[in-house]
XYZ file of C-alpha atoms in Angstrom:
213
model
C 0.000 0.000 0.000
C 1.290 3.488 -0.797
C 0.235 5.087 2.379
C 1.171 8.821 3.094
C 1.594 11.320 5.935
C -0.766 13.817 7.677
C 0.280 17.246 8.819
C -1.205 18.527 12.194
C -2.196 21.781 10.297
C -3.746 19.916 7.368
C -4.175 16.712 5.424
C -2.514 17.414 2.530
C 0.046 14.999 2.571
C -2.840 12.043 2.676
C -3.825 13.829 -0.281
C -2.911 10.468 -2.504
C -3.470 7.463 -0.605
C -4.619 4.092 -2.168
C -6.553 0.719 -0.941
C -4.185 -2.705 -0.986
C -6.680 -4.018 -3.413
C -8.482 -1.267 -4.814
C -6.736 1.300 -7.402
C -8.237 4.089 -8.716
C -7.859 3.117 -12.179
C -10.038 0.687 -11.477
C -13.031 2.468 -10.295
C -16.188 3.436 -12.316
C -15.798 6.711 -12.356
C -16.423 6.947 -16.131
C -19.411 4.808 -16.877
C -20.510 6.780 -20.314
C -20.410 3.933 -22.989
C -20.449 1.260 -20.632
C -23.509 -1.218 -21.101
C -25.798 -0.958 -17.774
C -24.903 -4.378 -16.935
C -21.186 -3.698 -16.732
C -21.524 -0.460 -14.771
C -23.883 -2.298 -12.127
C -21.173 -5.340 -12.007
C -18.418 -2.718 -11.713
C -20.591 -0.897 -8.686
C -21.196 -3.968 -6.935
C -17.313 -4.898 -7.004
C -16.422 -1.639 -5.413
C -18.899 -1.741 -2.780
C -17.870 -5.302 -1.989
C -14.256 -4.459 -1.841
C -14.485 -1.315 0.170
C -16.528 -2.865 2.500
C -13.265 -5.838 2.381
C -10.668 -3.199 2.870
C -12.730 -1.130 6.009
C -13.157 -4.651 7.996
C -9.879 -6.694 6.924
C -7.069 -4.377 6.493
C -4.811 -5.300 9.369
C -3.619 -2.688 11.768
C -0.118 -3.475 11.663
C 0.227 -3.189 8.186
C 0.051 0.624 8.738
C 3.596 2.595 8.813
C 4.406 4.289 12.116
C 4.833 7.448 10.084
C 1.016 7.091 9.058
C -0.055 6.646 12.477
C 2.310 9.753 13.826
C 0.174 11.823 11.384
C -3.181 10.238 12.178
C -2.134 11.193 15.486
C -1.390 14.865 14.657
C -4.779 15.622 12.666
C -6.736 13.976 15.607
C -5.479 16.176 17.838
C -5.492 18.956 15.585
C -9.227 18.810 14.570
C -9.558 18.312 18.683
C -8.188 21.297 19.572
C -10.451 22.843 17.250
C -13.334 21.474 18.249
C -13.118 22.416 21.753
C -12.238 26.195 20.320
C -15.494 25.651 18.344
C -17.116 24.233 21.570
C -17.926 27.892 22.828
C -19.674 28.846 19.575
C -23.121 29.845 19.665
C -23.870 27.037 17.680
C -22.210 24.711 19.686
C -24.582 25.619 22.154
C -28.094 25.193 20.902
C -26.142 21.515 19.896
C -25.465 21.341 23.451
C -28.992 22.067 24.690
C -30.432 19.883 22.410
C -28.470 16.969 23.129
C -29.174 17.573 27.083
C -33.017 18.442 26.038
C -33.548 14.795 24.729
C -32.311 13.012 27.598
C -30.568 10.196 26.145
C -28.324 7.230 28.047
C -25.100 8.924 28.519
C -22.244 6.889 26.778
C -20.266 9.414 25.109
C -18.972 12.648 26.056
C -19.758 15.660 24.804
C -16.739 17.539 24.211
C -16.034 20.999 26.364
C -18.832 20.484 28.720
C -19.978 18.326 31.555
C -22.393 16.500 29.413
C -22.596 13.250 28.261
C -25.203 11.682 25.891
C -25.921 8.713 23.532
C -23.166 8.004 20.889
C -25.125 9.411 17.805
C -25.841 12.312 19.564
C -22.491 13.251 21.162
C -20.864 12.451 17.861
C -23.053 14.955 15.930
C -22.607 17.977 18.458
C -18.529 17.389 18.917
C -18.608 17.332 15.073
C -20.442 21.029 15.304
C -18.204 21.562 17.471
C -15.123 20.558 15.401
C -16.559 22.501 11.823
C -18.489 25.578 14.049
C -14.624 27.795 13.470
C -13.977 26.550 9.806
C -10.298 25.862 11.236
C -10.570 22.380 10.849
C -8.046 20.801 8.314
C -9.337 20.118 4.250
C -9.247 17.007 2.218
C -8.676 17.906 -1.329
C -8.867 14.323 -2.405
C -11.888 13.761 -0.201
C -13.052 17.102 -1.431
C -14.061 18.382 2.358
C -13.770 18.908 5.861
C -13.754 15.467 6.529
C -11.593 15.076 10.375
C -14.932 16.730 10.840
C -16.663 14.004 10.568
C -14.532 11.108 11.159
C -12.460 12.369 14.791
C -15.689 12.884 16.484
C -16.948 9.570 14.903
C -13.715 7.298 16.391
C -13.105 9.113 19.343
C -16.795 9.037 20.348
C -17.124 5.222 19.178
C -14.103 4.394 20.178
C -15.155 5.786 23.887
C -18.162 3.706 23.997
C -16.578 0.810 22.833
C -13.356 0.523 24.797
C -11.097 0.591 21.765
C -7.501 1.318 22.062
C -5.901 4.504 21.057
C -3.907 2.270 17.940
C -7.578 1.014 17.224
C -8.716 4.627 17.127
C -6.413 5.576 15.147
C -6.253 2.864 12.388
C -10.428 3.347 12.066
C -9.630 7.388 11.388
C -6.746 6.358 8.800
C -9.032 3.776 7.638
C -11.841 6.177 7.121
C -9.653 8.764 5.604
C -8.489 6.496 2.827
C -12.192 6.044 1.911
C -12.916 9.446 1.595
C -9.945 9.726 -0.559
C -11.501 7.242 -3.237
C -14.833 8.587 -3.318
C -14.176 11.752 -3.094
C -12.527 10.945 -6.557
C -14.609 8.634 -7.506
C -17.490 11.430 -7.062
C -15.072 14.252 -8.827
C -15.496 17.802 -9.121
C -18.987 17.444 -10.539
C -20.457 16.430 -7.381
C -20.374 19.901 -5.433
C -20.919 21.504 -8.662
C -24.358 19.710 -8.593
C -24.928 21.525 -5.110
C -23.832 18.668 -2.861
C -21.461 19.772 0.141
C -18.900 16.651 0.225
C -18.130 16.840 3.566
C -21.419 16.387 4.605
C -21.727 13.164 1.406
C -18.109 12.188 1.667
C -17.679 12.494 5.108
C -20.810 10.679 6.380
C -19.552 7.379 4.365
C -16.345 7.668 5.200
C -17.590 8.172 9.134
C -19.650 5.141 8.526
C -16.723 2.936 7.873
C -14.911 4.455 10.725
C -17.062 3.425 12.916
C -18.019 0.034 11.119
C -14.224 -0.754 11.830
C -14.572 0.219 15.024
C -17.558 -1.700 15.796
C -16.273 -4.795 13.860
């Protein structure tokens, strides 16, 4: 795997990451000609082996630079977040989460609150994206430590995962965001879809799916 480097400012230097079994070249990402039959087959195969790479790449295999960096942007997009944690916004995330009263399992970053997973997840990702400070993804096309670091560190609280676990699910995430964010291409916020809010939910879901097991 050609695996790359994160920088605590930004994630530039993940910029060009690739799957162990899953090259860009061989993606769908240019289906006009194609009979519907082969573009359907060719879906199905990257669905299949996306969903192969999230659950079975091993841990280990990851360079110690890689996890350094993962490191870096986690606690990057944390500090952040708990900057962002005092913004107005924040709060009427804050009193909403407290309003609905759900089992506390998950902390809710900058406060002495604690709700459900979901729930603390979606306000510490406010939190993280409320500032606009948090890092970009140009090959995920977004904000997407947004939406993954509030994702593993919240699951990852719940489920008494280990910080290398934590971190492989984030690195994990971030290389699917890389492929369909290109996969996707420049089109897709042309058409008036924000990717982080696309790219990053899917690649948040995988996160956590690793997490999870």
């Amino acid at each position: 795997v050609k695996w790359s480097a994160v920088s605590s400012i930004s994630i530039t230097r993940l910029e060009r990451v690739w799957f162990p079994a899953l090259s860009l070249d061989e993606l769908p990402v240019k289906p006009q000609g194609r009979p519907p039959s082969q573009i359907k087959a060719a879906r199905y195969m990257l669905t299949e082996r996306l969903a192969q790479f999230v659950a079975n790449q091993p841990a280990e295999d990851i360079p110690d630079e890689v996890y350094d960096a993962a490191r870096d942007a986690v606690i990057d997009t944390l500090g952040v977040a708990l900057a962002g944690s005092r913004e107005p916004v924040a709060d009427i995330a804050a009193a909403w989460v407290s309003e609905i009263g759900a089992q506390s399992s998950a902390t809710v970053w900058g406060r002495a609150l604690s709700s459900h997973v979901s729930e603390a997840a979606f306000a510490n990702g406010i939190s993280a994206h409320a500032l606009d400070f948090d890092d970009s993804f140009p090959s995920g096309r977004g904000h997407i430590s947004a939406c993954l670091v509030p994702t593993v560190l919240t699951v990852g609280e719940v489920s008494g995962a280990s910080g290398q676990d934590v971190l492989a699910a984030y690195v994990i995430g971030l290389e699917t965001a890389s492929v369909l964010g290109r996969v996707f291409g420049p089109g897709h916020q042309r058409r008036g879809w924000h990717p982080t809010a696309t790219v990053g939910t899917l690649a948040a879901t995988a996160a956590a799916g690793r997490l999870l097991g």
